[in-house]
Coordinates of C-alpha atoms in Angstrom, one line a residue:
Chain A
M1 CA 29.2 105.7 62.2
S2 CA 28.4 102.2 61.9
A3 CA 25.5 100.1 63.3
T4 CA 27.4 98.9 66.3
T5 CA 28.6 102.0 67.4
E6 CA 24.9 103.3 67.3
Q7 CA 24.0 100.5 69.3
L8 CA 26.7 100.8 71.7
E9 CA 26.1 104.6 71.8
R10 CA 22.4 104.0 72.6
N11 CA 23.0 101.3 75.1
F12 CA 25.6 103.2 76.9
T13 CA 23.4 106.4 77.0
H14 CA 20.6 104.6 78.7
R15 CA 22.7 102.9 81.3
F16 CA 24.6 106.2 82.0
L17 CA 21.3 108.1 82.3
T18 CA 19.9 105.7 84.7
S19 CA 22.8 105.7 86.8
L20 CA 23.1 109.4 86.8
R21 CA 19.4 109.5 88.1
R22 CA 20.3 107.1 90.7
I23 CA 23.0 109.4 91.6
N24 CA 21.2 112.6 91.7
S25 CA 18.2 111.8 93.5
P26 CA 18.8 111.9 97.2
D27 CA 19.1 108.8 98.9
S28 CA 20.5 107.6 102.3
K29 CA 24.1 107.4 100.8
T30 CA 24.3 110.7 99.8
T31 CA 22.9 112.6 102.8
T32 CA 26.2 112.4 104.5
T33 CA 27.3 115.6 106.4
H34 CA 30.4 116.8 104.4
A35 CA 32.0 120.1 103.4
A36 CA 30.5 121.3 100.1
G37 CA 33.6 120.9 98.2
L38 CA 33.8 117.4 99.2
V39 CA 30.5 116.6 98.2
I40 CA 31.1 117.9 94.8
R41 CA 34.4 116.0 94.1
R42 CA 32.6 112.7 95.6
R43 CA 30.0 113.2 93.4
S44 CA 32.1 113.6 90.4
L45 CA 33.8 110.4 91.3
R46 CA 30.6 108.6 91.6
I47 CA 29.9 109.8 88.0
K48 CA 33.1 109.0 86.6
R49 CA 32.8 105.3 88.1
A50 CA 29.2 105.0 86.8
A51 CA 30.5 106.2 83.3
Y52 CA 33.1 103.4 83.1
S53 CA 30.8 100.9 84.4
S54 CA 28.0 101.8 82.0
M55 CA 30.3 101.7 78.9
A56 CA 31.8 98.6 80.1
R57 CA 28.5 96.7 80.5
A58 CA 27.3 98.3 77.3
A59 CA 30.4 96.9 75.3
G60 CA 29.8 93.5 76.4
S61 CA 31.8 91.0 78.3
H62 CA 33.5 89.5 75.3
R63 CA 36.1 92.0 75.8
A64 CA 39.0 91.4 78.2
W65 CA 39.1 95.1 79.4
T66 CA 35.4 95.2 80.0
R67 CA 35.8 92.3 82.3
A68 CA 38.7 93.8 83.9
L69 CA 37.2 97.3 84.3
L70 CA 34.1 95.7 85.9
S71 CA 35.9 93.4 88.5
R72 CA 38.0 96.3 89.6
A73 CA 34.7 98.3 90.0
R74 CA 33.1 95.5 91.9
S75 CA 36.2 95.0 94.3
Q76 CA 36.3 99.0 94.7
R77 CA 32.7 98.9 95.5
R78 CA 32.9 96.2 98.2
R79 CA 35.8 98.1 99.8
Q80 CA 33.8 101.1 99.9
Q81 CA 31.0 99.5 101.4
H82 CA 33.2 98.3 104.3
D83 CA 33.8 102.3 105.2
V84 CA 37.3 101.8 103.9
H85 CA 39.1 104.5 101.9
P86 CA 38.7 103.2 98.3
N87 CA 42.4 103.5 97.5
Y88 CA 43.1 101.5 100.4
I89 CA 44.3 98.0 99.1
P90 CA 44.0 95.3 102.0
P91 CA 47.5 93.9 102.9
A92 CA 47.0 90.4 101.9
Q93 CA 46.2 91.3 98.3
R94 CA 48.8 93.8 98.1
R95 CA 51.5 91.4 99.0
K96 CA 50.9 89.0 96.1
S97 CA 50.0 89.6 92.6
S98 CA 49.1 93.3 92.1
V99 CA 52.3 94.6 93.1
K100 CA 54.3 91.9 91.0
R101 CA 51.7 92.8 88.0
A102 CA 52.3 96.4 88.4
A103 CA 56.0 96.0 88.6
A104 CA 56.0 93.9 85.6
A105 CA 54.0 96.4 83.8
G106 CA 56.5 99.2 84.8
R107 CA 59.4 97.3 84.0
E108 CA 58.5 96.5 80.7
M109 CA 60.2 98.7 77.9
G110 CA 58.8 102.0 78.7
R111 CA 55.8 102.4 76.0
A112 CA 54.4 99.1 76.3
G113 CA 54.2 99.2 80.1
K114 CA 52.5 102.5 80.0
L115 CA 49.9 101.3 77.6
R116 CA 49.2 98.4 79.8
G117 CA 48.7 100.7 82.6
L118 CA 46.2 103.0 80.7
V119 CA 44.1 99.8 79.4
P120 CA 42.2 98.3 82.0
G121 CA 43.4 94.6 82.6
G122 CA 46.3 95.4 80.4
S123 CA 48.9 94.0 82.4
R124 CA 47.7 90.5 81.6
M125 CA 47.6 90.6 78.2
E126 CA 50.4 90.0 75.7
M127 CA 51.3 92.7 72.8
G128 CA 48.8 91.4 69.9
Q129 CA 46.2 91.2 72.4
L130 CA 46.9 94.4 74.1
L131 CA 46.8 96.4 70.7
E132 CA 43.6 94.8 70.0
E133 CA 42.0 95.7 73.3
T134 CA 43.3 99.4 72.9
A135 CA 41.7 99.6 69.6
H136 CA 38.2 98.6 71.1
Y137 CA 38.9 100.5 74.2
V138 CA 39.7 103.9 72.4
Q139 CA 36.5 103.4 70.2
C140 CA 34.4 103.0 73.4
L141 CA 36.2 105.9 75.2
A142 CA 35.2 108.1 72.1
V143 CA 31.7 107.3 72.3
Q144 CA 31.7 107.6 75.9
V145 CA 33.2 111.3 75.6
R146 CA 30.9 112.2 73.0
V147 CA 27.7 111.1 75.0
M148 CA 28.8 112.6 78.1
Q149 CA 29.3 115.8 76.2
A150 CA 26.1 115.9 74.9
V151 CA 24.6 115.2 78.4
A152 CA 26.6 118.0 79.9
D153 CA 25.4 120.3 77.1
H154 CA 22.1 119.4 77.8
F155 CA 22.2 120.0 81.5
S156 CA 24.1 123.4 81.0
S157 CA 21.6 124.7 78.7
S158 CA 18.4 123.5 80.6
S159 CA 19.5 124.3 84.2
S160 CA 19.3 127.7 85.6
M161 CA 22.5 129.1 86.9
Chain B
M1 CA 52.0 121.6 44.5
Q2 CA 52.1 118.3 42.7
P3 CA 55.6 118.5 41.3
C4 CA 56.5 119.3 44.9
S5 CA 55.1 116.2 46.3
R6 CA 56.6 114.1 43.5
E7 CA 60.1 115.5 44.4
M8 CA 59.7 114.6 47.9
A9 CA 58.6 111.2 46.9
A10 CA 61.4 110.7 44.9
G11 CA 63.6 112.0 47.5
G12 CA 62.2 109.7 50.1
L13 CA 62.2 106.7 48.0
N14 CA 65.9 107.3 47.3
S15 CA 66.8 106.7 51.1
P16 CA 66.4 102.9 51.3
T17 CA 69.3 102.1 49.0
T18 CA 68.9 98.7 48.3
T19 CA 65.5 98.3 46.6
T20 CA 65.7 97.0 43.2
P21 CA 65.1 99.6 40.6
S22 CA 61.8 98.1 39.3
H23 CA 60.3 98.4 42.9
Q24 CA 61.5 101.9 43.0
F25 CA 59.8 102.7 39.9
Q26 CA 56.7 101.1 41.1
L27 CA 56.6 102.6 44.4
H28 CA 57.2 105.9 42.8
D29 CA 54.4 105.4 40.4
L30 CA 52.1 104.7 43.1
H31 CA 53.1 107.4 45.0
Q32 CA 52.7 109.9 42.2
I33 CA 49.0 108.8 41.9
H34 CA 48.4 109.4 45.7
G35 CA 50.7 112.4 45.7
G36 CA 47.8 113.7 43.1
H37 CA 45.3 112.6 45.6
H38 CA 46.8 114.3 48.4
T39 CA 46.9 117.7 46.8
H40 CA 43.4 117.7 45.9
H41 CA 42.6 117.1 49.4
F42 CA 44.8 119.2 51.0
D43 CA 44.1 122.4 49.2
P44 CA 41.3 123.5 51.5
S45 CA 43.1 123.2 54.5
S46 CA 45.1 126.3 54.5
A47 CA 44.8 126.8 57.9
S48 CA 47.0 124.0 59.0
A49 CA 49.9 124.2 56.4
D50 CA 52.5 122.5 59.0
D51 CA 50.0 119.5 59.0
F52 CA 50.2 119.3 55.1
L53 CA 53.8 119.3 55.0
D54 CA 54.0 117.1 57.9
Q55 CA 51.7 114.4 56.1
I56 CA 53.5 114.8 52.8
L57 CA 56.7 114.1 54.3
S58 CA 55.6 111.4 56.4
S59 CA 53.6 109.7 53.3
A60 CA 57.0 110.1 51.2
A61 CA 58.9 108.6 54.0
S62 CA 56.8 105.7 54.7
S63 CA 56.1 104.5 51.3
P64 CA 59.0 102.2 51.0
W65 CA 57.7 99.9 54.0
S66 CA 54.2 100.6 54.5
S67 CA 51.2 100.0 52.3
A68 CA 51.5 102.9 50.2
A69 CA 48.4 102.6 48.2
A70 CA 46.1 101.7 51.1
A71 CA 47.8 104.1 53.8
D72 CA 47.6 107.0 51.4
L73 CA 44.0 106.4 50.4
I74 CA 43.3 106.3 54.2
K75 CA 45.1 109.6 54.9
S76 CA 43.7 111.5 52.4
P77 CA 39.9 111.3 53.6
W78 CA 41.2 111.6 57.0
A79 CA 43.0 114.8 56.0
D80 CA 39.9 116.0 54.6
L81 CA 37.9 115.7 57.9
A82 CA 41.0 117.1 59.4
A83 CA 40.9 120.2 57.4
G84 CA 38.1 121.2 59.7
D85 CA 38.1 124.6 61.5
S86 CA 41.0 125.5 63.4
T87 CA 39.3 128.8 64.0
H88 CA 38.0 127.7 67.4
D89 CA 41.7 127.4 68.6
D90 CA 41.8 131.4 69.2
N91 CA 39.2 131.3 71.7
N92 CA 40.7 128.9 73.7
N93 CA 44.1 130.8 74.2
G94 CA 42.7 132.7 77.0
F95 CA 41.9 129.9 79.0
F96 CA 45.1 128.2 79.5
N97 CA 45.6 126.8 82.9
D98 CA 48.9 125.9 84.7
D99 CA 48.8 122.1 84.2
P100 CA 51.6 121.1 82.0
A101 CA 50.7 117.6 81.0
A102 CA 47.2 118.7 80.1
I103 CA 48.5 121.4 78.3
N104 CA 50.8 119.1 76.2
L105 CA 48.1 116.8 75.3
A106 CA 46.1 119.8 74.4
S107 CA 48.9 121.2 72.0
K108 CA 49.3 117.7 70.3
F109 CA 45.6 117.1 69.3
R110 CA 45.0 120.5 68.6
H111 CA 45.4 120.5 64.8
H112 CA 43.1 117.7 64.2
Q113 CA 39.9 119.2 66.1
I114 CA 37.1 118.0 63.8
N115 CA 33.6 119.4 63.4
G116 CA 31.9 116.2 63.3
G117 CA 28.1 116.2 62.5
A118 CA 26.9 118.2 65.4
T119 CA 26.1 121.6 64.3
N120 CA 25.9 123.2 67.7
N121 CA 29.6 122.6 68.3
N122 CA 30.5 126.3 68.5
D123 CA 27.9 127.0 71.2
N124 CA 28.9 124.1 73.0
K125 CA 32.7 124.5 72.9
M126 CA 31.9 128.1 74.5
M127 CA 29.7 126.8 76.9
L128 CA 31.8 123.8 78.0
Q129 CA 34.9 126.1 78.3
Q130 CA 33.1 128.5 80.6
Q131 CA 31.6 125.5 82.5
L132 CA 34.8 123.8 83.0
L133 CA 36.3 127.2 84.3
M134 CA 33.4 127.2 87.0
A135 CA 33.9 123.6 87.6
S136 CA 37.4 123.7 87.9
A137 CA 37.4 126.6 90.3
A138 CA 35.2 124.5 92.4
A139 CA 37.2 121.2 91.9
A140 CA 40.7 122.7 91.9
A141 CA 41.7 120.9 88.8
A142 CA 42.8 124.0 86.9
G143 CA 44.6 122.3 84.2
D144 CA 41.7 120.3 82.7
G145 CA 40.0 123.2 81.3
A146 CA 41.8 124.1 78.3
P147 CA 42.3 120.7 76.7
L148 CA 38.7 119.6 77.0
S149 CA 37.4 122.7 75.4
L150 CA 39.5 122.3 72.4
F151 CA 38.6 118.8 71.7
N152 CA 34.7 118.8 71.4
G153 CA 34.5 117.7 68.1
F154 CA 36.9 115.3 68.4
G155 CA 35.4 112.2 69.2
S156 CA 32.4 112.0 66.5
G157 CA 35.0 112.6 64.0
S158 CA 37.4 110.1 64.9
I159 CA 34.9 107.3 64.5
Q160 CA 34.8 108.1 60.9
P161 CA 37.8 107.0 59.5
Q162 CA 37.1 103.4 60.6
Q163 CA 34.9 103.0 57.5
H164 CA 37.9 103.4 55.4
F165 CA 40.0 101.3 57.4
H166 CA 38.4 98.2 56.4
H167 CA 39.7 97.9 52.9
P168 CA 43.4 97.4 54.0
A169 CA 41.9 95.1 56.8
T170 CA 40.5 92.9 54.0
Q171 CA 43.5 93.2 51.7
G172 CA 45.9 92.6 54.7
P173 CA 45.1 88.7 55.4
G174 CA 45.1 88.2 51.7
G175 CA 48.4 89.6 51.3
G176 CA 49.8 87.7 54.3
A177 CA 48.7 84.8 53.0
M178 CA 50.5 85.1 49.9
Q179 CA 53.6 86.3 51.4
P180 CA 54.9 83.1 53.2
G181 CA 54.5 81.3 49.7
Q182 CA 56.6 83.9 48.1
S183 CA 59.2 84.1 50.5
F184 CA 59.7 80.3 50.7
G185 CA 60.3 80.6 46.9
A186 CA 62.6 83.4 46.8
G187 CA 64.4 82.3 50.1
G188 CA 66.8 80.3 48.2
G189 CA 68.1 82.8 45.8
Q190 CA 69.2 85.9 47.7
S191 CA 72.1 86.6 50.2
G192 CA 72.4 90.3 49.6
A193 CA 69.4 91.4 51.5
A194 CA 70.9 89.7 54.7
A195 CA 72.4 93.1 55.5
S196 CA 69.6 95.3 55.2
P197 CA 67.4 95.7 58.3
G198 CA 64.2 93.6 57.9
K199 CA 61.8 96.0 58.6
A200 CA 62.7 98.6 56.2
Q201 CA 63.0 96.1 53.1
P202 CA 60.0 94.2 53.3
Q203 CA 59.7 94.3 49.3
A204 CA 63.2 93.5 48.5
S205 CA 63.4 89.9 49.1
G206 CA 59.8 89.6 47.7
S207 CA 60.7 91.0 44.2
T208 CA 59.4 88.2 42.5
G209 CA 55.9 89.1 43.6
G210 CA 56.3 92.4 41.7
A211 CA 53.5 94.9 42.0
A212 CA 51.1 92.8 43.8
T213 CA 53.4 92.5 47.1
A214 CA 54.3 96.2 46.7
S215 CA 50.7 97.2 46.8
Q216 CA 49.8 95.0 49.7
G217 CA 53.0 95.2 51.6
K218 CA 52.9 95.7 55.3
P219 CA 55.7 96.3 57.7
R220 CA 56.6 92.8 57.9
V221 CA 59.9 91.2 58.8
R222 CA 61.2 88.7 56.1
A223 CA 62.6 85.4 57.1
R224 CA 66.0 84.8 55.8
R225 CA 66.6 81.4 54.0
G226 CA 67.3 78.4 56.0
Q227 CA 65.2 79.8 58.8
A228 CA 61.9 80.1 56.6
T229 CA 61.0 76.5 57.9
D230 CA 61.8 77.0 61.3
P231 CA 58.5 76.8 63.2
H232 CA 59.6 79.3 65.6
S233 CA 60.5 81.9 63.2
I234 CA 57.3 81.2 61.3
A235 CA 55.3 81.8 64.6
E236 CA 57.4 84.8 65.2
R237 CA 56.7 86.3 62.0
L238 CA 53.0 85.7 62.2
R239 CA 53.1 87.4 65.7
R240 CA 54.7 90.2 64.2
E241 CA 52.3 90.5 61.3
R242 CA 49.6 90.3 63.8
I243 CA 51.0 93.3 65.8
A244 CA 51.5 95.3 62.8
E245 CA 48.0 94.7 61.7
R246 CA 46.6 95.9 65.0
M247 CA 48.9 98.8 64.9
K248 CA 47.5 99.9 61.7
S249 CA 44.1 99.7 62.9
L250 CA 44.9 101.8 65.8
Q251 CA 46.5 104.3 63.5
E252 CA 43.2 104.8 61.9
L253 CA 41.6 105.4 65.3
V254 CA 44.1 107.8 66.6
P255 CA 44.8 111.3 65.2
N256 CA 48.1 112.5 64.3
A257 CA 48.6 108.9 62.8
N258 CA 51.4 109.9 60.5
K259 CA 53.8 108.5 62.4
T260 CA 56.1 106.1 60.8
D261 CA 58.0 104.7 63.6
K262 CA 56.3 102.1 65.8
A263 CA 57.7 103.6 69.0
S264 CA 56.3 106.9 68.3
M265 CA 53.0 105.5 67.1
L266 CA 52.8 103.8 70.6
D267 CA 53.4 107.0 72.3
E268 CA 50.6 108.6 70.3
I269 CA 48.3 106.0 71.2
I270 CA 49.2 106.2 74.8
D271 CA 48.7 110.1 74.7
Y272 CA 45.5 109.8 73.1
V273 CA 44.2 107.3 75.7
K274 CA 45.4 109.6 78.4
F275 CA 43.6 112.2 76.9
L276 CA 40.6 110.5 76.5
Q277 CA 40.5 109.5 80.3
L278 CA 41.2 113.1 81.1
Q279 CA 38.1 114.2 79.2
V280 CA 36.1 111.6 81.1
K281 CA 37.2 112.9 84.4
V282 CA 36.6 116.6 83.3
L283 CA 33.2 115.7 82.0
S284 CA 32.1 114.0 85.1
M285 CA 33.2 117.0 87.2
S286 CA 31.1 119.5 85.2
R287 CA 28.1 117.1 85.1
L288 CA 26.4 118.9 88.2
G289 CA 23.0 118.9 87.0
G290 CA 20.3 119.1 89.6
A291 CA 17.8 116.0 90.3
G292 CA 15.1 117.6 88.2
A293 CA 17.2 118.5 85.1
I294 CA 17.5 114.6 84.6
A295 CA 14.3 113.7 84.7
P296 CA 12.8 115.0 81.4
L297 CA 15.6 113.4 79.6
V298 CA 15.3 109.8 81.3
T299 CA 11.5 109.8 80.8
N300 CA 11.9 110.6 77.1
D301 CA 14.4 107.8 76.8
M302 CA 12.5 105.5 78.8
S303 CA 9.3 106.2 76.9
S304 CA 11.1 105.4 73.4
E305 CA 12.5 102.1 75.0
G306 CA 9.0 101.3 76.0
G307 CA 9.6 101.5 79.7
G308 CA 7.4 104.2 80.9
G309 CA 8.2 103.7 84.5
D310 CA 8.0 106.2 87.3
C311 CA 8.9 109.8 86.6
I312 CA 10.6 112.2 88.8
Q313 CA 8.5 115.6 88.8
A314 CA 10.9 118.0 87.2
N315 CA 11.4 121.2 89.2
G316 CA 10.6 124.6 88.0
G317 CA 14.3 125.5 87.9
S318 CA 15.0 123.0 85.1
N319 CA 12.9 124.9 82.6
P320 CA 13.5 128.4 82.6
A321 CA 13.4 129.1 78.8
N322 CA 9.7 128.7 78.5
G323 CA 8.6 131.4 76.3
G324 CA 10.5 134.1 77.6
G325 CA 8.6 134.7 80.7
S326 CA 7.2 137.9 82.2
E327 CA 8.5 141.4 81.8
S328 CA 9.8 141.6 85.2
S329 CA 11.8 138.2 84.9
M330 CA 13.4 139.6 81.9
T331 CA 14.3 142.6 83.4
M332 CA 15.7 141.0 86.3
T333 CA 17.7 138.9 84.0
E334 CA 18.8 141.9 82.3
Q335 CA 20.2 143.4 85.4
Q336 CA 21.8 140.4 86.3
V337 CA 23.6 140.1 83.0
A338 CA 24.7 143.6 83.0
K339 CA 26.2 143.2 86.6
L340 CA 28.0 140.1 85.5
M341 CA 29.4 141.9 82.4
E342 CA 31.0 144.6 84.5
E343 CA 33.0 141.6 86.5
D344 CA 33.7 139.1 83.9
M345 CA 32.5 138.6 80.3
G346 CA 32.8 134.8 80.5
S347 CA 30.5 134.4 83.4
A348 CA 27.9 136.5 81.9
M349 CA 27.8 134.5 78.7
Q350 CA 27.7 131.4 80.9
Y351 CA 24.7 132.8 82.8
L352 CA 22.9 133.8 79.5
Q353 CA 23.5 130.2 78.1
G354 CA 22.4 128.8 81.1
K355 CA 19.0 130.4 80.9
G356 CA 18.8 129.7 77.2
L357 CA 19.4 133.0 76.0
C358 CA 22.0 134.7 73.6
L359 CA 23.4 138.1 72.9
M360 CA 23.1 139.8 69.6
P361 CA 23.3 142.9 68.0
I362 CA 20.0 144.7 67.8
S363 CA 20.0 145.1 63.9
L364 CA 20.3 141.5 63.5
A365 CA 17.6 140.9 66.3
T366 CA 15.2 143.0 64.6
A367 CA 16.0 141.5 61.1
I368 CA 15.2 138.2 62.6
S369 CA 12.0 139.3 64.3
T370 CA 10.5 140.9 61.2
A371 CA 11.5 137.6 59.2
T372 CA 9.9 135.4 61.5
C373 CA 6.9 137.9 61.9
R374 CA 6.5 137.8 58.4
N375 CA 6.5 134.0 58.1
Q376 CA 4.3 133.1 61.1
P377 CA 1.2 134.7 62.1
S378 CA 1.7 134.1 65.7
S379 CA 4.9 136.2 67.0
P380 CA 7.5 133.9 68.2
N381 CA 8.9 134.2 71.8
L382 CA 10.8 137.5 71.5
S383 CA 11.4 139.6 74.4
V384 CA 14.1 142.3 73.2
L385 CA 15.8 143.9 75.8
T386 CA 17.9 146.9 74.8
G387 CA 21.3 147.8 76.4
G388 CA 23.0 150.0 74.2
D389 CA 23.5 148.2 70.8
V390 CA 23.0 144.7 71.9
A391 CA 19.7 142.7 72.7
V392 CA 19.0 139.8 74.7
K393 CA 17.0 137.3 72.8
D394 CA 15.1 134.3 73.7
S395 CA 17.0 131.3 72.1
T396 CA 13.8 129.2 71.4
S397 CA 12.3 131.5 69.1
A398 CA 15.3 131.1 66.8
T399 CA 15.9 127.7 65.2
K400 CA 18.3 125.5 67.3
P401 CA 21.8 125.8 65.6

């Protein structure tokens, strides 16, 4: 494992654990009255979002996909804070560029379009940059999965059933 | 094995028909050398015989237009890593669920399960499987259990081949700088190569370069004469070279990278990205640790970072495996385990592992206890509960796997 990967891993682990602690400790946001199943699902969504955000921050903002991911997270959080369903896109925004971009990404010859849909910010890049960003994204995803797995194992072995 | 690979190499090289004989010979030579490399590395991987065949066939087929030397060198250490255990696959068969997409991803990346570094992968895989079963029951995402548990060692293994990648990366720009000059020189002479598809015959038009170009050749499209000086085609060619370079680097990151076709390589990349994102989703569902469980972990990190900060008090539930506890608690545990074992073995194992305990035959337990008692003056934390011919032993006394 190269030095940068180790540094990335440490950075991501630190951020991720910090955000996990914030999620787990009871605060005003989490003490809402919901069904148990919904609480679990909501919590897992928060964890997933926290994982992606911490990875994007750890990877640094010189990558296009990290910037795109963080801006997407920021707009999602803003929408959530206004007590709107997070998947709901305000009509003004929906009319303009996002539909066009999504359609363009889907219209493009199958595979490249799919890849653009997977990599954050991929619809804005051209092919060469897309491949480069994909390589870095895959690398970071692998680190993320490895760290999350280690944390999960730690929890499963240290928590009582 | 070696003659077999050579024949395949010869067969693969004969298919592109318009290569000059000198080129064929050189590529054949190179491939013979690396056929030898391949066999040395592939012999241990007896479990994945079809992978072995796949890689031989693909390396034979890809030699004409991919970097034979560099690619094969890269593939052989990767095959080494990929030779790791497929023995875990059998465990996972029982956990297949009904999500077809996830199962497809699972079966695709199955062969490349790699035991990277972490020595406790076995336990983790079992644990995570069962954990995921529980989590999936709770979250109604039944299909995610199987793929995740199959690929635990995946991420750690996939990072390694990057080191090998750097060699062709440094070669690549050097080769690329060389090529335009040669194609300009060779541009005036040849007209026969116009009929052949550019991608398949990168070395044909550059035959003046000889062995050097063959060894550093990448899937590069050659400009024909007359168009060589056209700025658009130069830019186009540079762009294609860039894309080919990036595809190569991606090939190292993504497993199953023996695809020769750019389209199928893209498919592979897409599937791999989807698979990793699926893993993240499943892992986030399984991380249902309580508040207290995080505190020890975070404070450790904080202190190592120099933070110190405020500590959340760990509640008692986060540390049950502390010295085996009293007799009564162990008896309770034993009864609980026995009850669980009647219903479902998986949940029983999960319960045990959640407590930091493991199940083993009594003979082994006594052997370990006598060994450790002999070595250490103080007896380790061993509480042996007899239940037939198995014993429940505190895992803290054994060395961590």
